[in-house]
Tab-separated table of N, CA, C and O in Angstrom:
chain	number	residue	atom	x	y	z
A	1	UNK	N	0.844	-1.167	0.000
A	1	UNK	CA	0.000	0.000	0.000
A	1	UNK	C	0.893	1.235	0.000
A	1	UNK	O	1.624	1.415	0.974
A	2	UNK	N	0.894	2.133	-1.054
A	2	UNK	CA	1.581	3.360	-1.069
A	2	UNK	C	1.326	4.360	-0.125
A	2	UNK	O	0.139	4.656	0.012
A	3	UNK	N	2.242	5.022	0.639
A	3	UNK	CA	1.761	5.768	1.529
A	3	UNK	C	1.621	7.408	1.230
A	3	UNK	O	2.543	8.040	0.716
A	4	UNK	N	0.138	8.115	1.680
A	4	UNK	CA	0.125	9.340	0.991
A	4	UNK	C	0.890	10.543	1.422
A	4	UNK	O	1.583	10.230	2.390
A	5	UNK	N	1.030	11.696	1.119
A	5	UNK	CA	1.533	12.675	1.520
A	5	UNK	C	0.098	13.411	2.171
A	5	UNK	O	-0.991	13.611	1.632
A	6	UNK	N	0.566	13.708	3.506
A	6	UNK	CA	-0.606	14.122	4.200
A	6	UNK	C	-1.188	15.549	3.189
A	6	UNK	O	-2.373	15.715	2.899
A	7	UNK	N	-0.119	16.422	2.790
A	7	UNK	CA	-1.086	17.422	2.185
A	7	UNK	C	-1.153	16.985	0.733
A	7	UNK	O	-1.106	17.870	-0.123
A	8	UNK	N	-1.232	16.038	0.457
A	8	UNK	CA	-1.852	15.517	-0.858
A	8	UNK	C	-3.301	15.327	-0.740
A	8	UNK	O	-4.280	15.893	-1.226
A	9	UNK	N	-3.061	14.022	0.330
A	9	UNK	CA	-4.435	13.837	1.047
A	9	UNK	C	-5.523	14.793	1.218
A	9	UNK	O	-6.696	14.774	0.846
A	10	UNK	N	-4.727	15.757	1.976
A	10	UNK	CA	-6.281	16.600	2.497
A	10	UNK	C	-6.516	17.716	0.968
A	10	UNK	O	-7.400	18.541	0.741
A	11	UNK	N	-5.474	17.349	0.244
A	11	UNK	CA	-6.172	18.378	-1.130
A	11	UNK	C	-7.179	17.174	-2.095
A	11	UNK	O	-8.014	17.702	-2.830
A	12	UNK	N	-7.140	16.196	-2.102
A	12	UNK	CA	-7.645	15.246	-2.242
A	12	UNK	C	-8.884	15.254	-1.488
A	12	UNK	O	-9.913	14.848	-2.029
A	13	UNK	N	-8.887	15.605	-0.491
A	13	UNK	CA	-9.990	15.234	0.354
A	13	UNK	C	-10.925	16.733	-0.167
A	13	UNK	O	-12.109	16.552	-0.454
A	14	UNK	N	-10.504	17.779	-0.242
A	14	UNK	CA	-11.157	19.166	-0.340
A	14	UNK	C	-11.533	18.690	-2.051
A	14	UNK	O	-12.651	19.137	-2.309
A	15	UNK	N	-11.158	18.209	-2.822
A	15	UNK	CA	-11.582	18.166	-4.321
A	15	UNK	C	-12.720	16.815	-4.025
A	15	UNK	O	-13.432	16.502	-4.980
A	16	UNK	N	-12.800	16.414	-3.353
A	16	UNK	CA	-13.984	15.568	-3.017
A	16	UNK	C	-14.988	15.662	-2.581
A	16	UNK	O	-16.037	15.107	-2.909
A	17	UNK	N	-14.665	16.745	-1.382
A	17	UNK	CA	-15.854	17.190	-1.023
A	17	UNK	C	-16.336	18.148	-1.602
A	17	UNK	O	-17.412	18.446	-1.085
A	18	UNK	N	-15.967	19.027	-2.745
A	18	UNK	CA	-16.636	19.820	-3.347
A	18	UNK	C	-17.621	19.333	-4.586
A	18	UNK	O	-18.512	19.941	-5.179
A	19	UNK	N	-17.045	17.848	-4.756
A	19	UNK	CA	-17.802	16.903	-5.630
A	19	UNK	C	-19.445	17.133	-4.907
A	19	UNK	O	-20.395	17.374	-5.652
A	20	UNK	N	-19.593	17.046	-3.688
A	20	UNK	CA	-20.684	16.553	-2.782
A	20	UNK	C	-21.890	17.341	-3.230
A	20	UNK	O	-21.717	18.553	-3.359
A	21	UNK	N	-23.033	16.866	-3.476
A	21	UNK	CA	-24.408	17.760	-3.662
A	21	UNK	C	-24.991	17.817	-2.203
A	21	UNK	O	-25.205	16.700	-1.731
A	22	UNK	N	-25.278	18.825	-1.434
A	22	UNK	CA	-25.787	19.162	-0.146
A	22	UNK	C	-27.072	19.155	-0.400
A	22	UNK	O	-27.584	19.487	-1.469
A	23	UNK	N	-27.863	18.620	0.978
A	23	UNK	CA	-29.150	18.552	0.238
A	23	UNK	C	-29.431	20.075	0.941
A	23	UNK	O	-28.723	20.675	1.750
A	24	UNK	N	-30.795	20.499	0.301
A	24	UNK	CA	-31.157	21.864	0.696
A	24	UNK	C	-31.924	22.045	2.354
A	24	UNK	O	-31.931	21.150	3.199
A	25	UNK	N	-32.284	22.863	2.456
A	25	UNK	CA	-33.122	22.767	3.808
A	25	UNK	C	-34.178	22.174	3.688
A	25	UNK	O	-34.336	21.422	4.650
A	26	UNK	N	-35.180	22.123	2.814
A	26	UNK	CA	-36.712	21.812	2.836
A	26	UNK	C	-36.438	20.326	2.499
A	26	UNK	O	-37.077	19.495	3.145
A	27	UNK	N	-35.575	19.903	1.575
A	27	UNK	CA	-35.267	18.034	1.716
A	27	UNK	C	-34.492	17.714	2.784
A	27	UNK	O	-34.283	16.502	2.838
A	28	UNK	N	-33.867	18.495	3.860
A	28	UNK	CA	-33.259	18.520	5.152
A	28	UNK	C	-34.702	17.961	6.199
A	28	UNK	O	-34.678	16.995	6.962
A	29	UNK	N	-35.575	18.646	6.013
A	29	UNK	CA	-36.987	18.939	6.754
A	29	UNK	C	-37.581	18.073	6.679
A	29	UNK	O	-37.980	17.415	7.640
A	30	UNK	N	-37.871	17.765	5.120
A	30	UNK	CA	-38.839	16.480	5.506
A	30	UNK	C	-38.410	14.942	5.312
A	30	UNK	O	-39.181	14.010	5.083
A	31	UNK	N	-36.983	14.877	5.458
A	31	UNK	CA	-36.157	13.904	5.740
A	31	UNK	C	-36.631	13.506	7.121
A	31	UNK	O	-37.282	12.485	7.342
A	32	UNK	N	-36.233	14.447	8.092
A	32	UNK	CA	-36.224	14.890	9.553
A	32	UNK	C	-37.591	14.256	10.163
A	32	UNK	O	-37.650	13.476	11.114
A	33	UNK	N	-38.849	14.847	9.284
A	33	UNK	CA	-39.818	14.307	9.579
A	33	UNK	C	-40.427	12.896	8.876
A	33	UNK	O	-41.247	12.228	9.506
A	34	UNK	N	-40.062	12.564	7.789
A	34	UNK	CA	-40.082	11.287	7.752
A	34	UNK	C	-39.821	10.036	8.664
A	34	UNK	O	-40.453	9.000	8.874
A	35	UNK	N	-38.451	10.629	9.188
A	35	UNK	CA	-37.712	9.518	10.274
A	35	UNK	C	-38.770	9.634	11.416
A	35	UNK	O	-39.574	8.734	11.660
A	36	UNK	N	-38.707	10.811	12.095
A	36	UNK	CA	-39.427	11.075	12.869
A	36	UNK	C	-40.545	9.982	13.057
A	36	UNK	O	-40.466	9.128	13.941
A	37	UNK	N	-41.515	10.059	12.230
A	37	UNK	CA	-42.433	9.461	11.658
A	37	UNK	C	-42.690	7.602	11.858
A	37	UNK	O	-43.577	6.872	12.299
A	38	UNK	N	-41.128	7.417	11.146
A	38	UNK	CA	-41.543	5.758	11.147
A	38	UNK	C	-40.477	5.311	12.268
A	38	UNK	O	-40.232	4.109	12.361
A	39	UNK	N	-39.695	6.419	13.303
A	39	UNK	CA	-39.513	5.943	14.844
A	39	UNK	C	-40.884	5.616	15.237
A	39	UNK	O	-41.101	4.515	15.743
A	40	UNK	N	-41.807	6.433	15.063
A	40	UNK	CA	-43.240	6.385	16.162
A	40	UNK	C	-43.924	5.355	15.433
A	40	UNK	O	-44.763	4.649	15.992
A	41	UNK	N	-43.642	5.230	14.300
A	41	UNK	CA	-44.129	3.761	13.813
A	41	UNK	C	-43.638	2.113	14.147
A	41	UNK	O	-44.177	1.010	14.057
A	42	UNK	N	-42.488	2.564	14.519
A	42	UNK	CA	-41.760	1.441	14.977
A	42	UNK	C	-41.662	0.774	16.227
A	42	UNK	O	-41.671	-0.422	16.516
A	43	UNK	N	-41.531	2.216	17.166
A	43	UNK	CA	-41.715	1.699	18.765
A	43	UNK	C	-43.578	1.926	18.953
A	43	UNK	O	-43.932	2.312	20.067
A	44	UNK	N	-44.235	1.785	18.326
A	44	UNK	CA	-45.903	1.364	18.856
A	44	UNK	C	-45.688	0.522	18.191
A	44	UNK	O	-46.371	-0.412	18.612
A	45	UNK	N	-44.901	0.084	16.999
A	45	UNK	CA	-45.832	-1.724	16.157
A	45	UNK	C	-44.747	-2.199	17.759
A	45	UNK	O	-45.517	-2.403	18.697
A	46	UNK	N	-43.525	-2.353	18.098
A	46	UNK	CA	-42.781	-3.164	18.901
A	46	UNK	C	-43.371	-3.486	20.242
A	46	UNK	O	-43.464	-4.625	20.701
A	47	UNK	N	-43.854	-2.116	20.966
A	47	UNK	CA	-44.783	-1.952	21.745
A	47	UNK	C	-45.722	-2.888	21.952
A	47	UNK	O	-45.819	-3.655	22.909
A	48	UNK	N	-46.469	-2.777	20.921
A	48	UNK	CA	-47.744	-3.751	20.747
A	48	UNK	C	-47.251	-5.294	20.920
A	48	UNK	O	-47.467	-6.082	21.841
A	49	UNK	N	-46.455	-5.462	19.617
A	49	UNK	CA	-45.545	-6.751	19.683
A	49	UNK	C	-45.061	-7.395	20.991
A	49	UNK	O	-45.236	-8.587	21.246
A	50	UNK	N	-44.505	-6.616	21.718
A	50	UNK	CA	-44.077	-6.960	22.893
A	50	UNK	C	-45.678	-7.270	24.025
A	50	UNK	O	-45.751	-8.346	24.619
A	51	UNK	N	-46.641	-6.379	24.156
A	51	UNK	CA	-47.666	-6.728	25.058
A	51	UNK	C	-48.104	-7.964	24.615
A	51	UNK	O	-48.178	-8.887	25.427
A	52	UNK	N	-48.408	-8.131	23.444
A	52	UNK	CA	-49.662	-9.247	22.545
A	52	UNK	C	-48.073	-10.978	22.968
A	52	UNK	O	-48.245	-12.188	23.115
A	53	UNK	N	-46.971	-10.237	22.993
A	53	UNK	CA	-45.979	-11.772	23.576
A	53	UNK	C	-46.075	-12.021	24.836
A	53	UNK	O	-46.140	-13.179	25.247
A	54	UNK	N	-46.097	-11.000	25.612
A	54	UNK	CA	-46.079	-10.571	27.013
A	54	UNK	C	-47.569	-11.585	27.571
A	54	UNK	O	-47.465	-12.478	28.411
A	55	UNK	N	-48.417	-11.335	27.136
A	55	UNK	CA	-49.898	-11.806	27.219
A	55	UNK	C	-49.819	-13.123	26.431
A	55	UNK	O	-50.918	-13.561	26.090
A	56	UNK	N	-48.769	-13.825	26.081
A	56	UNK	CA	-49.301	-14.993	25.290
A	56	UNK	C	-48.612	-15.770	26.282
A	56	UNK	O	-49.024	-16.855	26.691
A	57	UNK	N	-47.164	-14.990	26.811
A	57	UNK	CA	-46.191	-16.219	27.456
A	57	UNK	C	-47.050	-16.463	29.172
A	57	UNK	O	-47.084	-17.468	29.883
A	58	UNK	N	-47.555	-15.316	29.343
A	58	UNK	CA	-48.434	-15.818	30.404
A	58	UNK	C	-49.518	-16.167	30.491
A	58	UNK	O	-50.056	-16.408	31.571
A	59	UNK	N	-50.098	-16.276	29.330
A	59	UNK	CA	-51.597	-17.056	29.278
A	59	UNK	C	-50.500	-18.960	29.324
A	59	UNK	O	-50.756	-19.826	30.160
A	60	UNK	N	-49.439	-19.107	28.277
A	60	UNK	CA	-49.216	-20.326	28.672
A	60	UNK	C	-48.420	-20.762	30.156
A	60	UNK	O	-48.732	-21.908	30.480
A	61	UNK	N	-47.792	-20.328	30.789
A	61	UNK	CA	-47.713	-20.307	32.011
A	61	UNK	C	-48.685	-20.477	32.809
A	61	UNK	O	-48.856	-21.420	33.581
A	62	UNK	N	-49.069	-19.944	32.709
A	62	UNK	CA	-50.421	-20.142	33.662
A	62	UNK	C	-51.387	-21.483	33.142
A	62	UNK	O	-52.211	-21.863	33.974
A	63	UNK	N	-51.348	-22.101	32.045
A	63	UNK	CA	-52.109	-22.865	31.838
A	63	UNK	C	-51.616	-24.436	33.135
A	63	UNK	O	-50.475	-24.744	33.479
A	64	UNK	N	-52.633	-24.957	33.464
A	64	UNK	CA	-51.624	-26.394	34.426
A	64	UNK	C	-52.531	-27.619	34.372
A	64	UNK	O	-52.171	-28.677	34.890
C-alpha cells in the first residue's frame, strides 16, 4: 500500500468534497420528519408486539 503525503491527502480530500451535492433545507426537513415518523411507527408496532408476547407467554404459564 503506497503511503500518501498528508497534504496531498487533504487536497484530495477538499476536491472531493466539493464533488458533494448538499441537500437543501426543505429536503433537510422532511427527511427529519419522515424519520421522525416511522420511529413512532416502529416503537408502537414493537410496543404492541411486545404486550400481545407478554400476554401470550403468560396465558401459557399459567395454563396447568
Amino acid at each position: 500500500m503506497a503511503r500518501t503525503n498528508p497534504v496531498t491527502f487533504f487536497q484530495q480530500v477538499r476536491s472531493e468534497v466539493r464533488k458533494v451535492t448538499w441537500p437543501g433545507r426543505n429536503e433537510v426537513v422532511i427527511s427529519t420528519i419522515m424519520v421522525l415518523v416511522l420511529v413512532a411507527f416502529a416503537s408502537v408496532f414493537f410496543l404492541v408486539a411486545d404486550m400481545v408476547i407478554s400476554w401470550l407467554v403468560t396465558l401459557m404459564l399459567s395454563i396447568r
